[in-house]
Short mmCIF file of C-alpha atoms (C1' of nucleotides) in Angstrom, two decimals:
data_model
loop_
_atom_site.label_atom_id
_atom_site.label_comp_id
_atom_site.label_asym_id
_atom_site.label_seq_id
_atom_site.Cartn_x
_atom_site.Cartn_y
_atom_site.Cartn_z
CA MET A 1316 -23.72 38.78 -2.21
CA GLU A 1317 -22.93 37.60 -5.68
CA ASP A 1318 -25.82 36.32 -7.80
CA LEU A 1319 -25.13 32.76 -8.75
CA ASN A 1320 -27.56 32.71 -11.64
CA LYS A 1321 -25.19 34.50 -13.93
CA TYR A 1322 -23.20 31.27 -14.06
CA PRO A 1323 -24.37 28.51 -16.38
CA HIS A 1324 -24.87 25.37 -14.41
CA PRO A 1325 -24.57 21.81 -15.57
CA PHE A 1326 -27.07 19.18 -14.51
CA VAL A 1327 -26.02 16.72 -11.88
CA THR A 1328 -26.99 13.09 -11.61
CA VAL A 1329 -26.03 10.31 -9.28
CA ASP A 1330 -25.42 6.87 -10.73
CA LEU A 1331 -25.42 3.80 -8.58
CA PHE A 1332 -24.25 0.32 -9.06
CA ILE A 1333 -25.05 -2.48 -6.75
CA PHE A 1334 -22.70 -5.41 -6.35
CA SER A 1335 -23.62 -8.84 -5.14
CA ILE A 1336 -22.40 -12.39 -5.52
CA ILE A 1337 -24.56 -14.77 -7.55
CA ASN A 1338 -23.52 -18.34 -8.22
CA ASP A 1339 -20.16 -17.53 -6.66
CA LYS A 1340 -19.59 -14.79 -9.23
CA LEU A 1341 -19.30 -11.07 -8.73
CA SER A 1342 -22.42 -9.50 -10.20
CA VAL A 1343 -23.74 -6.05 -10.86
CA CYS A 1344 -27.30 -4.78 -11.13
CA LEU A 1345 -28.13 -2.79 -14.27
CA SER A 1346 -31.33 -1.55 -15.81
CA LYS A 1347 -32.65 -1.36 -19.33
CA ARG A 1348 -33.53 2.26 -20.06
CA GLU A 1349 -37.19 2.84 -20.81
CA THR A 1350 -36.80 6.37 -22.16
CA PRO A 1351 -34.35 8.12 -24.46
CA PRO A 1352 -31.49 8.69 -24.59
CA PHE A 1353 -30.19 5.15 -24.98
CA LYS A 1354 -33.72 3.69 -24.93
CA ASP A 1355 -33.59 -0.10 -24.47
CA VAL A 1356 -29.88 0.06 -23.69
CA TYR A 1357 -28.56 -1.12 -20.33
CA SER A 1358 -27.01 1.36 -17.97
CA LEU A 1359 -26.43 2.11 -14.30
CA ILE A 1360 -29.40 3.16 -12.24
CA GLY A 1361 -29.44 6.91 -11.78
CA THR A 1362 -31.45 9.99 -11.00
CA PHE A 1363 -31.07 13.75 -11.02
CA ILE A 1364 -30.13 15.36 -7.74
CA HIS A 1365 -32.97 17.43 -6.34
CA GLU A 1366 -32.52 20.90 -4.95
CA ASP A 1367 -33.19 19.76 -1.39
CA GLU A 1368 -31.03 16.68 -1.09
CA SER A 1369 -27.38 15.70 -1.01
CA ALA A 1370 -25.93 13.13 -3.38
CA GLU A 1371 -26.26 10.48 -0.68
CA GLY A 1372 -29.84 11.64 -0.23
CA ALA A 1373 -30.52 11.13 -3.92
CA ILE A 1374 -29.04 7.64 -3.77
CA CYS A 1375 -31.23 6.79 -0.78
CA ARG A 1376 -34.32 8.07 -2.60
CA LEU A 1377 -33.34 5.93 -5.57
CA LEU A 1378 -32.96 2.88 -3.38
CA GLU A 1379 -36.20 3.37 -1.51
CA GLU A 1380 -38.59 4.70 -4.13
CA LYS A 1381 -37.34 3.08 -7.28
CA LEU A 1382 -35.76 -0.11 -6.00
CA GLY A 1383 -37.78 -0.72 -2.87
CA VAL A 1384 -34.74 -1.23 -0.68
CA THR A 1385 -35.17 0.06 2.85
CA ASN A 1386 -32.11 -1.58 4.38
CA ASP A 1387 -29.30 0.64 5.56
CA LEU A 1388 -26.58 0.11 2.99
CA VAL A 1389 -23.03 1.43 3.05
CA LEU A 1390 -22.62 3.90 0.18
CA ASN A 1391 -19.22 4.39 -1.39
CA GLN A 1392 -18.52 7.39 -3.56
CA LEU A 1393 -16.48 6.28 -6.53
CA GLN A 1394 -15.71 9.18 -8.81
CA THR A 1395 -17.33 12.10 -10.57
CA PHE A 1396 -17.46 12.05 -14.35
CA THR A 1397 -17.62 15.36 -16.13
CA SER A 1398 -16.57 14.98 -19.75
CA LEU A 1399 -18.49 17.19 -22.11
CA HIS A 1400 -20.43 14.83 -24.32
CA ARG A 1401 -21.08 11.94 -22.00
CA ASP A 1402 -24.83 12.63 -22.10
CA PRO A 1403 -26.54 13.49 -25.42
CA ARG A 1404 -29.23 15.50 -23.59
CA GLY A 1405 -26.73 18.18 -22.67
CA ARG A 1406 -24.26 19.10 -20.02
CA VAL A 1407 -24.70 16.44 -17.36
CA ILE A 1408 -22.16 15.41 -14.79
CA SER A 1409 -22.48 12.21 -12.84
CA ILE A 1410 -21.41 11.40 -9.31
CA SER A 1411 -21.08 7.63 -9.16
CA TYR A 1412 -21.65 5.49 -6.09
CA TYR A 1413 -21.52 1.79 -5.42
CA THR A 1414 -22.93 -0.39 -2.71
CA ILE A 1415 -23.11 -4.05 -1.80
CA VAL A 1416 -26.10 -6.26 -1.06
CA SER A 1417 -25.59 -9.74 0.32
CA ASN A 1418 -28.86 -11.00 -1.10
CA PRO A 1419 -29.59 -10.10 -4.73
CA ASP A 1420 -33.31 -10.83 -4.25
CA LEU A 1421 -33.49 -7.59 -2.28
CA ILE A 1422 -33.74 -5.83 -5.63
CA LYS A 1423 -37.32 -6.39 -6.70
CA PRO A 1424 -38.16 -4.42 -9.86
CA SER A 1425 -38.32 -6.45 -13.05
CA TRP A 1426 -36.46 -3.76 -14.97
CA ALA A 1427 -33.42 -4.25 -12.74
CA GLU A 1428 -31.35 -7.20 -13.91
CA TRP A 1429 -28.30 -8.89 -12.50
CA PHE A 1430 -25.23 -9.54 -14.63
CA ASN A 1431 -22.32 -11.78 -13.79
CA ILE A 1432 -19.02 -10.04 -14.34
CA GLU A 1433 -16.30 -11.88 -16.22
CA GLU A 1434 -12.90 -10.76 -17.31
CA THR A 1435 -11.74 -11.18 -20.87
CA SER A 1436 -8.48 -10.23 -22.49
CA ILE A 1437 -9.93 -6.92 -23.65
CA GLY A 1438 -11.92 -5.97 -20.56
CA LEU A 1439 -14.99 -6.84 -18.55
CA LYS A 1440 -18.07 -8.51 -19.94
CA PHE A 1441 -21.47 -8.76 -18.31
CA ILE A 1442 -23.59 -11.86 -18.62
CA GLY A 1443 -27.30 -11.58 -17.91
CA LYS A 1444 -30.07 -14.12 -18.12
CA ASN A 1445 -30.83 -13.42 -21.75
CA THR A 1446 -28.43 -10.63 -22.48
CA PHE A 1447 -24.74 -10.32 -23.01
CA LEU A 1448 -23.06 -6.94 -22.61
CA GLU A 1449 -19.58 -5.87 -23.42
CA ASP A 1450 -19.14 -2.27 -24.51
CA ASN A 1451 -22.75 -1.67 -25.35
CA LEU A 1452 -23.74 0.17 -22.20
CA GLY A 1453 -25.32 3.61 -22.23
CA PHE A 1454 -23.36 6.81 -21.59
CA ASP A 1455 -19.84 6.18 -20.28
CA HIS A 1456 -21.11 3.56 -17.86
CA ALA A 1457 -18.82 0.78 -19.05
CA LYS A 1458 -15.91 2.98 -18.02
CA ILE A 1459 -17.52 3.74 -14.66
CA ILE A 1460 -18.10 0.08 -13.85
CA ASN A 1461 -14.50 -0.75 -14.71
CA ALA A 1462 -13.32 1.88 -12.25
CA GLY A 1463 -15.76 0.55 -9.66
CA VAL A 1464 -14.63 -3.06 -9.91
CA LYS A 1465 -11.05 -1.93 -9.58
CA GLN A 1466 -11.80 0.09 -6.47
CA LEU A 1467 -13.80 -2.76 -4.97
CA GLN A 1468 -10.82 -5.04 -5.42
CA GLU A 1469 -8.49 -2.52 -3.82
CA LYS A 1470 -10.79 -2.25 -0.81
CA VAL A 1471 -10.90 -6.02 -0.36
CA GLU A 1472 -7.17 -6.43 -1.09
CA ASN A 1473 -6.28 -4.92 2.22
CA SER A 1474 -7.06 -8.19 3.95
CA TYR A 1475 -7.36 -7.06 7.51
CA ASN A 1476 -10.48 -5.04 7.11
CA THR A 1477 -14.07 -5.96 7.28
CA PHE A 1478 -15.10 -4.71 3.88
CA SER A 1479 -15.63 -8.13 2.33
CA PHE A 1480 -18.03 -9.08 5.14
CA GLN A 1481 -20.72 -7.04 3.39
CA PHE A 1482 -21.10 -9.81 0.82
CA LEU A 1483 -21.82 -12.55 3.37
CA LYS A 1484 -25.35 -13.89 3.06
CA ASP A 1485 -25.63 -14.68 6.77
CA LYS A 1486 -23.52 -12.50 9.02
CA ASN A 1487 -24.37 -14.75 11.97
CA ALA A 1488 -23.28 -18.02 10.42
CA PHE A 1489 -20.48 -18.19 7.92
CA THR A 1490 -17.37 -20.26 7.40
CA ALA A 1491 -13.84 -19.75 6.14
CA PHE A 1492 -15.00 -21.33 2.90
CA ASP A 1493 -17.79 -18.77 2.52
CA LEU A 1494 -15.45 -15.83 2.98
CA GLN A 1495 -12.89 -17.26 0.61
CA THR A 1496 -15.62 -17.72 -1.99
CA VAL A 1497 -16.46 -14.02 -1.62
CA ILE A 1498 -12.86 -12.97 -2.12
CA ASN A 1499 -12.37 -15.25 -5.10
CA ALA A 1500 -15.51 -13.78 -6.65
CA VAL A 1501 -14.41 -10.20 -6.12
CA PHE A 1502 -11.16 -10.95 -7.89
CA LEU A 1503 -13.07 -12.56 -10.74
CA GLY A 1504 -11.53 -15.96 -10.06
CA LYS A 1505 -7.97 -14.83 -10.55
CA LYS A 1506 -6.89 -15.29 -6.92
CA ASN A 1507 -7.87 -18.93 -6.80
CA GLU A 1508 -4.28 -20.12 -6.76
CA LEU A 1509 -2.91 -17.44 -4.50
CA LEU A 1510 -4.13 -18.53 -1.10
CA ASN A 1511 -4.70 -22.14 -0.22
CA ARG A 1512 -7.43 -23.34 2.06
CA GLY A 1513 -5.30 -24.08 5.10
CA ASN A 1514 -3.48 -20.79 5.13
CA PHE A 1515 -6.66 -18.81 4.56
CA LYS A 1516 -8.29 -20.34 7.61
CA LYS A 1517 -5.21 -19.98 9.76
CA TYR A 1518 -3.97 -16.53 8.81
CA ILE A 1519 -7.15 -14.74 7.83
CA LEU A 1520 -9.97 -16.21 9.88
CA ASN A 1521 -7.95 -16.85 13.03
CA ARG A 1522 -6.52 -13.34 12.75
CA TYR A 1523 -9.99 -11.79 12.44
CA GLU A 1524 -10.95 -13.75 15.53
CA GLU A 1525 -7.97 -12.41 17.51
CA LEU A 1526 -8.87 -8.90 16.40
CA LYS A 1527 -12.41 -9.51 17.68
CA TYR A 1528 -13.99 -8.85 14.30
CA ILE A 1529 -15.64 -12.27 14.39
CA GLU A 1530 -16.27 -15.04 16.89
CA LYS A 1531 -16.67 -18.79 16.63
CA TYR A 1532 -19.94 -19.92 18.11
CA ASP A 1533 -21.06 -23.27 16.79
CA LYS A 1534 -20.39 -26.09 14.44
CA GLU A 1535 -22.12 -26.18 11.11
CA VAL A 1536 -25.21 -28.34 10.78
CA LYS A 1537 -24.01 -30.34 7.84
CA ASN A 1538 -25.21 -33.22 5.78
CA THR A 1539 -22.13 -34.00 3.75
CA LYS A 1540 -19.09 -36.05 4.49
CA GLY A 1541 -16.02 -34.69 6.22
CA ARG A 1542 -15.18 -32.70 9.30
CA PRO A 1543 -17.67 -29.90 10.00
CA LYS A 1544 -16.54 -26.35 9.33
CA ASP A 1545 -15.98 -23.82 12.08
CA VAL A 1546 -18.86 -21.36 12.03
CA TYR A 1547 -18.37 -17.67 12.84
CA ARG A 1548 -20.48 -14.62 13.34
CA ILE A 1549 -19.56 -10.98 13.04
CA ILE A 1550 -19.10 -9.06 16.28
CA GLU A 1551 -21.06 -5.84 15.91
CA ARG A 1552 -19.39 -2.66 17.14
CA MET B 510 -36.16 13.53 -25.89
CA GLU B 511 -36.86 14.56 -22.33
CA ASP B 512 -36.41 18.25 -21.47
CA LEU B 513 -33.80 18.56 -18.81
CA ASN B 514 -34.81 22.02 -17.73
CA LYS B 515 -37.71 20.74 -15.70
CA TYR B 516 -35.16 19.48 -13.20
CA PRO B 517 -33.69 21.94 -10.73
CA HIS B 518 -29.96 21.92 -11.06
CA PRO B 519 -27.40 22.68 -8.43
CA PHE B 520 -24.34 24.78 -9.20
CA VAL B 521 -21.05 23.01 -9.60
CA THR B 522 -17.63 24.26 -8.61
CA VAL B 523 -14.19 22.77 -8.66
CA ASP B 524 -11.91 23.39 -5.72
CA LEU B 525 -8.21 22.85 -5.98
CA PHE B 526 -5.49 22.51 -3.48
CA ILE B 527 -1.87 22.58 -4.35
CA PHE B 528 0.67 20.73 -2.21
CA SER B 529 4.34 21.47 -2.02
CA ILE B 530 7.17 21.09 0.45
CA ILE B 531 8.53 24.27 2.03
CA ASN B 532 11.28 24.17 4.64
CA ASP B 533 10.95 20.39 4.69
CA LYS B 534 7.29 20.68 5.66
CA LEU B 535 4.21 19.66 3.73
CA SER B 536 2.45 22.84 2.68
CA VAL B 537 -0.77 23.82 1.00
CA CYS B 538 -1.65 26.88 -1.06
CA LEU B 539 -4.79 28.75 0.05
CA SER B 540 -6.27 32.10 -0.84
CA LYS B 541 -7.94 34.83 1.13
CA ARG B 542 -11.37 35.42 -0.37
CA GLU B 543 -11.88 38.91 -1.77
CA THR B 544 -15.66 38.68 -2.15
CA PRO B 545 -18.51 37.30 -0.05
CA PRO B 546 -19.34 34.79 1.14
CA PHE B 547 -16.52 34.30 3.63
CA LYS B 548 -14.86 37.58 2.59
CA ASP B 549 -11.33 37.83 4.02
CA VAL B 550 -11.48 34.20 5.09
CA TYR B 551 -9.02 31.67 3.70
CA SER B 552 -10.26 28.85 1.51
CA LEU B 553 -9.26 26.57 -1.33
CA ILE B 554 -8.93 28.09 -4.76
CA GLY B 555 -12.02 27.37 -6.82
CA THR B 556 -14.17 28.34 -9.77
CA PHE B 557 -17.53 27.49 -11.26
CA ILE B 558 -17.53 24.95 -14.05
CA HIS B 559 -18.42 26.52 -17.37
CA GLU B 560 -20.88 25.02 -19.79
CA ASP B 561 -18.16 24.13 -22.28
CA GLU B 562 -15.51 22.51 -20.12
CA SER B 563 -14.98 19.43 -18.02
CA ALA B 564 -13.95 19.58 -14.38
CA GLU B 565 -10.34 19.03 -15.40
CA GLY B 566 -10.79 21.80 -17.94
CA ALA B 567 -11.99 24.16 -15.22
CA ILE B 568 -8.97 23.27 -13.07
CA CYS B 569 -6.64 23.96 -15.98
CA ARG B 570 -8.31 27.32 -16.61
CA LEU B 571 -7.90 28.12 -12.92
CA LEU B 572 -4.23 27.21 -13.03
CA GLU B 573 -3.48 29.13 -16.19
CA GLU B 574 -5.63 32.22 -15.93
CA LYS B 575 -5.79 32.80 -12.20
CA LEU B 576 -2.54 31.28 -11.01
CA GLY B 577 -0.33 31.73 -14.05
CA VAL B 578 0.81 28.12 -14.05
CA THR B 579 1.35 26.72 -17.53
CA ASN B 580 3.21 23.55 -16.51
CA ASP B 581 1.53 20.23 -17.09
CA LEU B 582 0.53 19.09 -13.63
CA VAL B 583 -0.96 15.76 -12.62
CA LEU B 584 -4.51 16.36 -11.35
CA ASN B 585 -5.99 14.02 -8.79
CA GLN B 586 -9.71 13.98 -8.18
CA LEU B 587 -10.31 13.69 -4.47
CA GLN B 588 -14.01 13.64 -3.69
CA THR B 589 -17.24 15.44 -4.44
CA PHE B 590 -18.93 17.28 -1.62
CA THR B 591 -22.66 17.76 -1.84
CA SER B 592 -24.11 18.53 1.58
CA LEU B 593 -26.98 20.97 1.47
CA HIS B 594 -25.73 24.03 3.30
CA ARG B 595 -22.04 23.96 2.56
CA ASP B 596 -22.31 27.22 0.58
CA PRO B 597 -24.46 30.10 1.89
CA ARG B 598 -25.12 31.33 -1.65
CA GLY B 599 -27.30 28.34 -2.39
CA ARG B 600 -27.11 24.82 -3.68
CA VAL B 601 -23.49 24.38 -4.70
CA ILE B 602 -21.63 21.12 -4.98
CA SER B 603 -17.87 20.97 -5.16
CA ILE B 604 -15.61 18.55 -6.97
CA SER B 605 -12.26 18.74 -5.23
CA TYR B 606 -8.90 18.14 -6.85
CA TYR B 607 -5.36 18.26 -5.63
CA THR B 608 -2.05 18.57 -7.37
CA ILE B 609 1.62 18.82 -6.48
CA VAL B 610 4.20 21.42 -7.44
CA SER B 611 7.86 20.83 -6.70
CA ASN B 612 8.63 24.53 -6.59
CA PRO B 613 6.22 26.70 -4.58
CA ASP B 614 7.46 29.85 -6.35
CA LEU B 615 5.52 28.65 -9.38
CA ILE B 616 2.46 30.16 -7.75
CA LYS B 617 2.83 33.88 -8.36
CA PRO B 618 -0.30 35.77 -7.25
CA SER B 619 0.00 37.67 -4.00
CA TRP B 620 -3.43 36.52 -2.87
CA ALA B 621 -2.27 32.90 -2.94
CA GLU B 622 -0.42 32.06 0.25
CA TRP B 623 1.43 28.97 1.39
CA PHE B 624 0.71 27.36 4.74
CA ASN B 625 2.79 24.74 6.48
CA ILE B 626 0.67 21.84 7.66
CA GLU B 627 1.16 20.59 11.20
CA GLU B 628 -0.66 17.96 13.13
CA THR B 629 -2.05 18.62 16.57
CA SER B 630 -3.95 16.38 18.91
CA ILE B 631 -7.27 17.69 17.61
CA GLY B 632 -6.48 17.89 13.88
CA LEU B 633 -4.49 19.80 11.32
CA LYS B 634 -3.36 23.36 11.68
CA PHE B 635 -2.05 25.62 8.95
CA ILE B 636 0.75 28.08 9.59
CA GLY B 637 1.20 30.95 7.15
CA LYS B 638 3.62 33.85 7.17
CA ASN B 639 1.38 36.08 9.24
CA THR B 640 -1.66 33.91 9.67
CA PHE B 641 -2.54 30.86 11.67
CA LEU B 642 -5.49 28.73 10.65
CA GLU B 643 -7.16 25.89 12.42
CA ASP B 644 -10.88 25.50 11.83
CA ASN B 645 -11.45 28.97 10.48
CA LEU B 646 -11.51 28.11 6.79
CA GLY B 647 -14.38 29.02 4.52
CA PHE B 648 -17.09 26.55 3.50
CA ASP B 649 -16.27 22.94 4.44
CA HIS B 650 -12.74 23.32 3.19
CA ALA B 651 -11.04 22.26 6.42
CA LYS B 652 -12.79 18.91 6.02
CA ILE B 653 -11.75 18.69 2.37
CA ILE B 654 -8.09 19.36 3.15
CA ASN B 655 -8.12 16.72 5.87
CA ALA B 656 -9.39 14.17 3.36
CA GLY B 657 -6.79 15.33 0.85
CA VAL B 658 -3.84 14.97 3.21
CA LYS B 659 -5.04 11.51 4.14
CA GLN B 660 -5.30 10.45 0.51
CA LEU B 661 -1.89 11.93 -0.29
CA GLN B 662 -0.39 9.85 2.52
CA GLU B 663 -2.09 6.71 1.24
CA LYS B 664 -0.70 7.29 -2.24
CA VAL B 665 2.82 7.73 -0.92
CA GLU B 666 2.47 4.88 1.59
CA ASN B 667 2.57 2.34 -1.16
CA SER B 668 6.32 2.70 -1.32
CA TYR B 669 7.01 1.16 -4.66
CA ASN B 670 5.36 3.78 -6.75
CA THR B 671 6.62 6.99 -8.19
CA PHE B 672 4.03 9.28 -6.69
CA SER B 673 6.39 10.95 -4.23
CA PHE B 674 8.75 11.88 -7.07
CA GLN B 675 6.41 14.75 -7.93
CA PHE B 676 7.71 16.68 -4.93
CA LEU B 677 11.37 16.52 -5.96
CA LYS B 678 12.76 19.94 -6.82
CA ASP B 679 15.20 18.57 -9.40
CA LYS B 680 14.09 15.36 -11.08
CA ASN B 681 17.51 15.04 -12.70
CA ALA B 682 19.57 15.29 -9.56
CA PHE B 683 18.31 14.02 -6.26
CA THR B 684 19.59 11.85 -3.44
CA ALA B 685 18.21 9.29 -1.03
CA PHE B 686 18.22 12.04 1.57
CA ASP B 687 16.05 14.28 -0.62
CA LEU B 688 13.44 11.60 -1.18
CA GLN B 689 13.37 10.67 2.48
CA THR B 690 12.83 14.32 3.35
CA VAL B 691 9.82 14.34 1.01
CA ILE B 692 8.33 11.28 2.62
CA ASN B 693 8.89 12.55 6.13
CA ALA B 694 7.20 15.80 5.16
CA VAL B 695 4.16 14.06 3.67
CA PHE B 696 3.69 12.13 6.91
CA LEU B 697 3.98 15.37 8.88
CA GLY B 698 7.14 14.22 10.61
CA LYS B 699 5.58 11.15 12.19
CA LYS B 700 7.56 8.62 10.14
CA ASN B 701 10.92 10.02 11.21
CA GLU B 702 11.65 7.09 13.46
CA LEU B 703 10.21 4.41 11.23
CA LEU B 704 12.86 4.07 8.56
CA ASN B 705 16.50 4.68 9.22
CA ARG B 706 18.88 6.15 6.70
CA GLY B 707 20.71 2.96 5.81
CA ASN B 708 17.61 0.88 5.21
CA PHE B 709 15.93 3.61 3.19
CA LYS B 710 18.85 3.82 0.79
CA LYS B 711 19.19 0.06 0.56
CA TYR B 712 15.59 -1.05 0.32
CA ILE B 713 13.90 1.92 -1.34
CA LEU B 714 16.42 3.63 -3.58
CA ASN B 715 18.23 0.50 -4.71
CA ARG B 716 14.87 -1.13 -5.42
CA TYR B 717 13.72 1.82 -7.52
CA GLU B 718 16.97 1.50 -9.43
CA GLU B 719 16.39 -2.23 -10.08
CA LEU B 720 12.88 -1.43 -11.28
CA LYS B 721 14.35 1.15 -13.65
CA TYR B 722 12.36 4.01 -12.17
CA ILE B 723 15.58 5.90 -11.48
CA GLU B 724 19.24 5.69 -12.41
CA LYS B 725 22.47 6.72 -10.72
CA TYR B 726 24.48 9.06 -12.87
CA ASP B 727 26.89 11.12 -10.86
CA LYS B 728 28.25 11.94 -7.49
CA GLU B 729 27.07 15.03 -5.72
CA VAL B 730 29.13 18.17 -6.06
CA LYS B 731 29.43 18.84 -2.36
CA ASN B 732 31.17 21.24 -0.09
CA THR B 733 30.55 19.60 3.26
CA LYS B 734 32.38 16.89 5.06
CA GLY B 735 31.65 13.22 4.61
CA ARG B 736 31.18 10.78 1.78
CA PRO B 737 29.32 12.23 -1.18
CA LYS B 738 25.75 11.07 -1.75
CA ASP B 739 24.76 8.96 -4.73
CA VAL B 740 22.84 11.16 -7.16
CA TYR B 741 19.92 9.81 -9.18
CA ARG B 742 17.65 10.98 -11.94
CA ILE B 743 14.21 9.79 -12.91
CA ILE B 744 13.99 7.58 -16.00
CA GLU B 745 11.17 8.98 -18.11
CA ARG B 746 8.79 6.49 -19.66
"C1'" DC C 609 44.78 10.89 10.22
"C1'" DC C 610 40.53 11.90 12.24
"C1'" DA C 611 35.73 13.26 12.20
"C1'" DA C 612 31.70 13.33 9.57
"C1'" DA C 613 28.35 11.59 6.56
"C1'" DA C 614 26.83 8.20 3.61
"C1'" DG C 615 26.89 3.40 1.56
"C1'" DT C 616 26.88 -1.64 2.60
"C1'" DG C 617 26.79 -5.97 5.31
"C1'" DT C 618 25.02 -8.96 9.19
"C1'" DT C 619 21.78 -10.65 12.23
"C1'" DG C 620 17.50 -11.71 13.91
"C1'" DC C 621 12.59 -11.39 13.73
"C1'" DT C 622 8.17 -11.79 11.54
"C1'" DA C 623 4.93 -12.68 7.93
"C1'" DT C 624 3.92 -15.61 4.32
"C1'" DT C 625 4.02 -19.74 1.53
"C1'" DA C 626 3.90 -24.64 0.52
"C1'" DC C 627 2.71 -28.75 2.09
"C1'" DA C 628 2.21 -32.46 5.24
"C1'" DC C 629 -0.31 -34.27 8.81
"C1'" DC C 630 -4.13 -34.72 12.02
"C1'" DC C 631 -9.12 -34.78 13.25
"C1'" DA C 632 -14.25 -35.22 12.80
"C1'" DT C 633 -17.82 -36.84 10.27
"C1'" DG C 634 -21.01 -39.90 7.06
"C1'" DG C 635 -21.71 -43.98 4.95
"C1'" DC D 1012 -13.06 -48.32 9.11
"C1'" DC D 1013 -12.31 -45.73 5.23
"C1'" DA D 1014 -13.01 -41.84 2.26
"C1'" DT D 1015 -13.81 -37.01 2.52
"C1'" DG D 1016 -13.03 -32.51 3.73
"C1'" DG D 1017 -11.62 -29.21 6.97
"C1'" DG D 1018 -8.31 -27.72 10.84
"C1'" DT D 1019 -3.54 -27.37 12.47
"C1'" DG D 1020 1.51 -27.89 12.55
"C1'" DT D 1021 6.13 -27.46 10.34
"C1'" DA D 1022 9.81 -26.09 7.45
"C1'" DA D 1023 11.54 -22.93 4.06
"C1'" DT D 1024 11.55 -18.46 2.36
"C1'" DA D 1025 11.21 -13.40 1.75
"C1'" DG D 1026 11.10 -8.92 3.63
"C1'" DC D 1027 12.19 -5.80 6.96
"C1'" DA D 1028 14.22 -3.48 11.19
"C1'" DA D 1029 18.20 -2.70 14.03
"C1'" DC D 1030 22.68 -1.84 14.12
"C1'" DA D 1031 27.51 -2.53 13.11
"C1'" DC D 1032 30.94 -1.87 9.83
"C1'" DT D 1033 33.13 0.15 5.72
"C1'" DT D 1034 33.98 3.82 2.41
"C1'" DT D 1035 34.77 8.49 0.91
"C1'" DT D 1036 35.32 12.88 1.63
"C1'" DG D 1037 37.14 17.72 4.07
"C1'" DG D 1038 40.10 19.82 7.10
#
DNA sequence: CCAAAAGTGTTGCTATTACACCCATGG
DNA sequence: CCATGGGTGTAATAGCAACACTTTTGG
């Protein structure tokens, strides 16, 4: 059999971005690089793929060992980036993944920071606690995040799926309002006008209920004025 | 700066599949492998990525040098496959791409063969001139083609785009019938009942015309009975 | 002038939108 | 009992599917 070693082989990394919703805004978790290249610059969280693991395996290792996340998360492969000079260290290709956490506090390390995503006329900008990012991300990661946000929106667009449920903080007690907040966040506020409250409840939530994706099970314990919201929980399959 | 060579690095290939429509059926171009592993077994056409080229660059090299295709084709990245034992030679990951050619005769080499794609109750089967393939493809390529067909259908599903135009044999002279044949082929015949002739012409073709994707420019030169078809051409952007 | 094949019109159904109205709660 | 906020009903509209009807050709 042919000897593979006669072929030059590029290095392969996985890069992950984690989405969540913070203060009703779509947010992404980035890290400040502690080593060159791009020392002190923010970028996606990544690692080289080891010989004995798949790309998903590398992402899981990243989540467990570096980020301390042991929950089972749904991993979505986004795209593989291969342009020649994307990494100054040499020939490195990157397989990018994204995932969703409902609770941003799941990510413990201090070097991992959350950034709200906002849309400007020229593109996305990322607003951290003390930092403000626009195009100043390491590698080609600004481009990757743009592609990721777009794909996330496409996945949620198709209303009659359960993809957006991943953002819900409590899968056993949420309301139409909660889910609509998620969807508004994913679309960076732009869908606010598109679907009014009444129709959302009637056509989206009631439809999910008919399809047995969710079930009503109790009224909200509330302490504000007004009629209490219907409370749902997800029906596990 | 960190020395990359301390990391083990997997090998990286690109694998391409070319779609076309032959005898009104969606077809895919595969090759019989001339060397191990999987000698004499059919598989996608692939190559290792060189040090000095991107994945798209490797696909272009494949098309030009191996397949003799110099046309500018639209390349679509499908997915990257990384499971550990997908290649018996060792740790090899594959970035898969697909493209569309309107004329299958563009692919000249004798080792590249076209297979009609049909759907059975258990999955896809591939029917060549003398060969019949079902699960007996090399590597994990049966899985890759399944994913590719699915993505192709999703792209075409969204009716108001121009993706399906890539299959048209003559972009300067086609009819509603031609385009409907393309779409029926992409859906492996299953959409035959869904859209009748009259509605397709009215709602799809006339809409494309309004959107200035296509324009009517002549009647068909015909030698059969019946009213001549409207003939369109694509408006280039 | 008739059959064939394709374009166009008509009808009804369904999904969506806008918006009004009704209901449950706290103060 | 009223303001608040959420649930539900209603009317208008847009899009689509089914199918009938009309137009244009060849023989």
